[in-house]
Short mmCIF file of C-alpha atoms in Angstrom, two decimals:
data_model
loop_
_atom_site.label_atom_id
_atom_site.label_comp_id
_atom_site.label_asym_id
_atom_site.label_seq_id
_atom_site.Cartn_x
_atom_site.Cartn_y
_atom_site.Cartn_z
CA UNK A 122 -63.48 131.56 157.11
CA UNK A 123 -60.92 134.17 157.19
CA UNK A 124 -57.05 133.34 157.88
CA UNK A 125 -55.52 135.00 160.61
CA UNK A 126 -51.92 135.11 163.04
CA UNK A 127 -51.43 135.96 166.07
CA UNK A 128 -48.50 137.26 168.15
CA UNK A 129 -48.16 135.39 171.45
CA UNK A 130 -45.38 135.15 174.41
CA UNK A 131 -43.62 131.40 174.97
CA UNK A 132 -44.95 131.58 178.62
CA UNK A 133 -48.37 131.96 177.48
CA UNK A 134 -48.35 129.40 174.94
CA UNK A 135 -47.29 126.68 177.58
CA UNK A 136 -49.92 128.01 180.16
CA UNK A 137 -52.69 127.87 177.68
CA UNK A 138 -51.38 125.06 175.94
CA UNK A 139 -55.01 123.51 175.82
CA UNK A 140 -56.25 126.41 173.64
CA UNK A 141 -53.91 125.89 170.45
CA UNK A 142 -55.69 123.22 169.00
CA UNK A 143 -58.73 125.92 168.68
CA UNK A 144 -56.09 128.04 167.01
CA UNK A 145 -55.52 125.76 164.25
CA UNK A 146 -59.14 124.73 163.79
CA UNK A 147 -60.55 128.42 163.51
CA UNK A 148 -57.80 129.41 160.81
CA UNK A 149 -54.84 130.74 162.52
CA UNK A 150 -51.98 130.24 160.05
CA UNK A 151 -48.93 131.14 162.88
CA UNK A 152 -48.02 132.02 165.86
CA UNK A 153 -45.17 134.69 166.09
CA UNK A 154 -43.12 134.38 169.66
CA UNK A 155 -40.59 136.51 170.76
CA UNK A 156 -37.96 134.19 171.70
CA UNK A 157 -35.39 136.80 171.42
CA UNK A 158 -32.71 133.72 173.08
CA UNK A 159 -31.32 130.45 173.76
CA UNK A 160 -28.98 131.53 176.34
CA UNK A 161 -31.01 130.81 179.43
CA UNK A 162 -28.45 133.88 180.69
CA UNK A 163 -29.68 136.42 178.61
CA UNK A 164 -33.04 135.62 178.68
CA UNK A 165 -33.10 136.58 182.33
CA UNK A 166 -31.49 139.15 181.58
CA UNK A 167 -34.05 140.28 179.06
CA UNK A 168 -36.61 139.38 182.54
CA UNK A 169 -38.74 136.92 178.78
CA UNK A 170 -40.34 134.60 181.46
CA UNK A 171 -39.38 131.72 180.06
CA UNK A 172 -36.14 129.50 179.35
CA UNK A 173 -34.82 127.54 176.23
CA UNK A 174 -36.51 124.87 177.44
CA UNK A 175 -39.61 125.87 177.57
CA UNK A 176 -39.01 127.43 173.73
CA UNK A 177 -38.63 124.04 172.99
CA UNK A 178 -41.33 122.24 174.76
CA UNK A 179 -43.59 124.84 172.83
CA UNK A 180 -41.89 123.60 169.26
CA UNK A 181 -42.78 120.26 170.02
CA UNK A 182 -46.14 121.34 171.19
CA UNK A 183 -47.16 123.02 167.91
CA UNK A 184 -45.47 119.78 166.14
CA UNK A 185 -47.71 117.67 167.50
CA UNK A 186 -50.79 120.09 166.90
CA UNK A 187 -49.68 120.83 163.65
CA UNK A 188 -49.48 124.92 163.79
CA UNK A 189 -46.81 126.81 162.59
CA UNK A 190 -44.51 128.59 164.84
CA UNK A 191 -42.50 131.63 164.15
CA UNK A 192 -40.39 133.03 166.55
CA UNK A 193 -38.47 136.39 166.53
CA UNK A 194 -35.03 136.81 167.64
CA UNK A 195 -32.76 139.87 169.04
CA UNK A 196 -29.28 137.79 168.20
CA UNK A 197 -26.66 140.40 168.73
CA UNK A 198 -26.74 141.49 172.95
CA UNK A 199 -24.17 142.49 174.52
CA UNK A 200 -23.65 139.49 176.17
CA UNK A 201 -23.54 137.71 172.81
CA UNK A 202 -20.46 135.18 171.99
CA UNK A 203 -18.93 134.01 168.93
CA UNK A 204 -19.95 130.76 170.53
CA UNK A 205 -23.04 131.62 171.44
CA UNK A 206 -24.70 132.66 168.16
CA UNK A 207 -23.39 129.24 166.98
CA UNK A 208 -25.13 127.50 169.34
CA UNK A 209 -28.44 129.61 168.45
CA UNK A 210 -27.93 128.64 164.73
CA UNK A 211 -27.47 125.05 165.89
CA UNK A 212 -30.64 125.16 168.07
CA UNK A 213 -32.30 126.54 165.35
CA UNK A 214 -30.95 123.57 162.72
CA UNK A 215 -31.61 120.81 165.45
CA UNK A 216 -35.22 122.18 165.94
CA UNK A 217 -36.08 121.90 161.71
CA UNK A 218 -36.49 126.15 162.33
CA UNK A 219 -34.27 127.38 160.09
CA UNK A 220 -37.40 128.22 157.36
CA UNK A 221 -39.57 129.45 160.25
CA UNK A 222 -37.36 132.22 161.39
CA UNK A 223 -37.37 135.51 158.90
CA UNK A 224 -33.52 135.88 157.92
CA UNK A 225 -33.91 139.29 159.35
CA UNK A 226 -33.89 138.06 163.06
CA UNK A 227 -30.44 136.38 162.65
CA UNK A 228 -29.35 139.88 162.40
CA UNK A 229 -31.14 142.17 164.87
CA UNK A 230 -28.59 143.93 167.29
CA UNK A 231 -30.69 145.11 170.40
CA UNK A 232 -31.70 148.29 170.82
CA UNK A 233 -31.75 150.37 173.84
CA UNK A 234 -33.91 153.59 173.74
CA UNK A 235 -34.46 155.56 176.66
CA UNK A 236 -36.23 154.66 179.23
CA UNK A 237 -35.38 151.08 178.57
CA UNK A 238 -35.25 148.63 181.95
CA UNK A 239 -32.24 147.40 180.43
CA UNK A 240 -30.54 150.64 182.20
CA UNK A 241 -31.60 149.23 185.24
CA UNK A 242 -29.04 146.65 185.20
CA UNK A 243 -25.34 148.06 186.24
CA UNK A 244 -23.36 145.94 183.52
CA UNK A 245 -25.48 147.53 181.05
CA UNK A 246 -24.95 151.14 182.26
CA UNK A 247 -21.55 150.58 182.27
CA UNK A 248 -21.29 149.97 178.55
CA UNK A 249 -23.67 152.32 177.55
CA UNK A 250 -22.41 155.13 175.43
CA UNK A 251 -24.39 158.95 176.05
CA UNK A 252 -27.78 158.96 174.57
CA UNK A 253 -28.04 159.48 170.69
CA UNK A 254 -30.70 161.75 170.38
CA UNK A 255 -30.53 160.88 166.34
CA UNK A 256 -30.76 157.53 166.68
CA UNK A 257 -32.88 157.59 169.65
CA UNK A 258 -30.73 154.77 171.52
CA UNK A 259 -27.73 154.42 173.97
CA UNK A 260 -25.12 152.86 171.65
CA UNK A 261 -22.66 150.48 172.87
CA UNK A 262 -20.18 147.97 171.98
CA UNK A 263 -19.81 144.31 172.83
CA UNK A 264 -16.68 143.76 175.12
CA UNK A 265 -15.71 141.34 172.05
CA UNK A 266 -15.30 143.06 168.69
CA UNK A 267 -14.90 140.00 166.70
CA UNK A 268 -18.76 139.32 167.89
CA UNK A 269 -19.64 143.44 166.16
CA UNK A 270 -17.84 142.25 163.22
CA UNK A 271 -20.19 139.60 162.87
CA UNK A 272 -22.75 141.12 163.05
CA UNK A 273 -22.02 143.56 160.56
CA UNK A 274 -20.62 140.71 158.30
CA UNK A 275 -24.35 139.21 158.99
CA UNK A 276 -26.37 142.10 158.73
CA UNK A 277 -24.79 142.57 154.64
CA UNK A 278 -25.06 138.68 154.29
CA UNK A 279 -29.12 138.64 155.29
CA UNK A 280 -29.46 142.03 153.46
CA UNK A 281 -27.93 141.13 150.20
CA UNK A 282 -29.92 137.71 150.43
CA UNK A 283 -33.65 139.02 150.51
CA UNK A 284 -32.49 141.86 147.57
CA UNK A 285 -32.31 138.99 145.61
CA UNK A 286 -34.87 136.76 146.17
CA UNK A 287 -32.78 134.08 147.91
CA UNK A 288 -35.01 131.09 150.26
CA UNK A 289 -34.66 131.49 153.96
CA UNK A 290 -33.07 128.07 153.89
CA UNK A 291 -30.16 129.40 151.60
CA UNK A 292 -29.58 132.63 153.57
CA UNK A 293 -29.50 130.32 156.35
CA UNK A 294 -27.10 127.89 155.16
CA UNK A 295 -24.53 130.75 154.52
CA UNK A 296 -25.23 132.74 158.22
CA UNK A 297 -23.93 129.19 159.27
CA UNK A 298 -21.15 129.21 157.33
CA UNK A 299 -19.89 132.26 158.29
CA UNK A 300 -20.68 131.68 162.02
CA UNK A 301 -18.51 128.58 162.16
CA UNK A 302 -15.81 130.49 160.32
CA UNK A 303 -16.18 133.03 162.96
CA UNK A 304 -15.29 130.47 165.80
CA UNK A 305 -13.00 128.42 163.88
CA UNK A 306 -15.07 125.59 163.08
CA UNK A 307 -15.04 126.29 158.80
CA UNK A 308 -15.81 122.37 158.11
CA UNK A 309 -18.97 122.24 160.00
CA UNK A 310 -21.77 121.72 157.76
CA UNK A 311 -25.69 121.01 157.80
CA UNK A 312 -25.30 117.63 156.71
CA UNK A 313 -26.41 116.07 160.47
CA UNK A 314 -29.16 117.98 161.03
CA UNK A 315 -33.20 117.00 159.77
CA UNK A 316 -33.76 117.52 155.96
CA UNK A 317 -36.84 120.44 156.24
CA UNK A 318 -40.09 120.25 155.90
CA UNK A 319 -41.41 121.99 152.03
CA UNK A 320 -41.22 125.72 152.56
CA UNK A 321 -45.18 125.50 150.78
CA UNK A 322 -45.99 123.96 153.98
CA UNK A 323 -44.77 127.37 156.12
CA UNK A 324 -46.83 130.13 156.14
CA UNK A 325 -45.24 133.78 156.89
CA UNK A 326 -45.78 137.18 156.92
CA UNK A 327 -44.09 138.58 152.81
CA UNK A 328 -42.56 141.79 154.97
CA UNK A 329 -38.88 140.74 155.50
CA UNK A 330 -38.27 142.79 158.08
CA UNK A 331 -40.92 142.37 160.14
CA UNK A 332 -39.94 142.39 164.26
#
């Protein structure tokens, strides 16, 4: 009789597909994922194991099951596009996800500490600063800047939203706004996409910035 979540990977959630309906029936309130991507690109990059697709299949999965999904995002790589973080925040509308993903993850720039595989790959050595012993990472800088400014325009925009209280939904709807100004696209709106479900009915951890 006790509530509980669990933290499970997309390729494990489609092998043992069989096993979420015990999930739901023995009081697990979520399932936290890290998607980190829609960019079937970068998730190989990232070696996840799975694809957008099968991110999807699993949201339709737990749909159908009725358990809550929430999946965790690293939005800002260095192979991240103006275009591309649209097209996560569109992914994300089409999908009904935008009040199961913390604000926070619409933000996160990746982080590369040492000894991180990442290094293994040559395009990432190449745009790897020296090692911040301070910060504890290799810095570097996306070969567009518009894409850092971004980031640093949403970073503010999610941080100023959970000071005051704002709904995931609202921080949302203004992280969209400002990605379609970003790519030129100012008129798009939300206005095509499914109304969501109540917020009541989405459980989630209270720690906003919780990875």
């Amino acid at each position: 009789q006790v509530s509980y979540d669990v933290t499970i990977k997309i390729e494990h959630l489609l092998k043992h597909g069989a096993l979420m309906p015990k999930l739901r029936d023995t009081g697990c309130l979520f399932v936290t994922s890290a998607v980190e991507a829609v960019d079937d690109a970068i998730l190989a990059r990232l070696d996840k194991g799975h694809t957008c697709a099968d991110f999807i299949q699993v949201v339709q999965n737990f749909r159908k099951i009725g358990l809550a999904l929430s999946p965790t995002f690293v939005t800002f790589t260095p192979w991240t596009t103006l275009e591309g973080y649209a097209c996560l925040l569109s992914r994300l509308a089409e999908l009904d996800l935008a009040e199961n993903v913390a604000p926070i993850h619409l933000s996160i720039r990746l982080l590369i500490p040492a000894g991180s595989r990442l290094l293994d790959l040559a395009e990432v050595r190449a745009i790897a600063g020296p090692f911040d012993p301070v910060q504890m990472v290799y810095p570097w800088a996306n070969p567009d800047p518009r894409v850092d400014r971004l980031c640093e325009e949403i970073q503010k925009l999610v941080q100023h939203g959970e000071k005051k209280g704002t709904t995931r939904r609202a921080i949302f709807n203004s992280v969209w706004k400002k990605a379609r100004e970003a790519v030129g696209d100012s008129a798009a709106d939300l206005h095509d996409f499914p109304v969501p479900v109540s917020r009541a009915a989405i459980p989630y951890l209270n720690e906003p910035w919780y990875c």
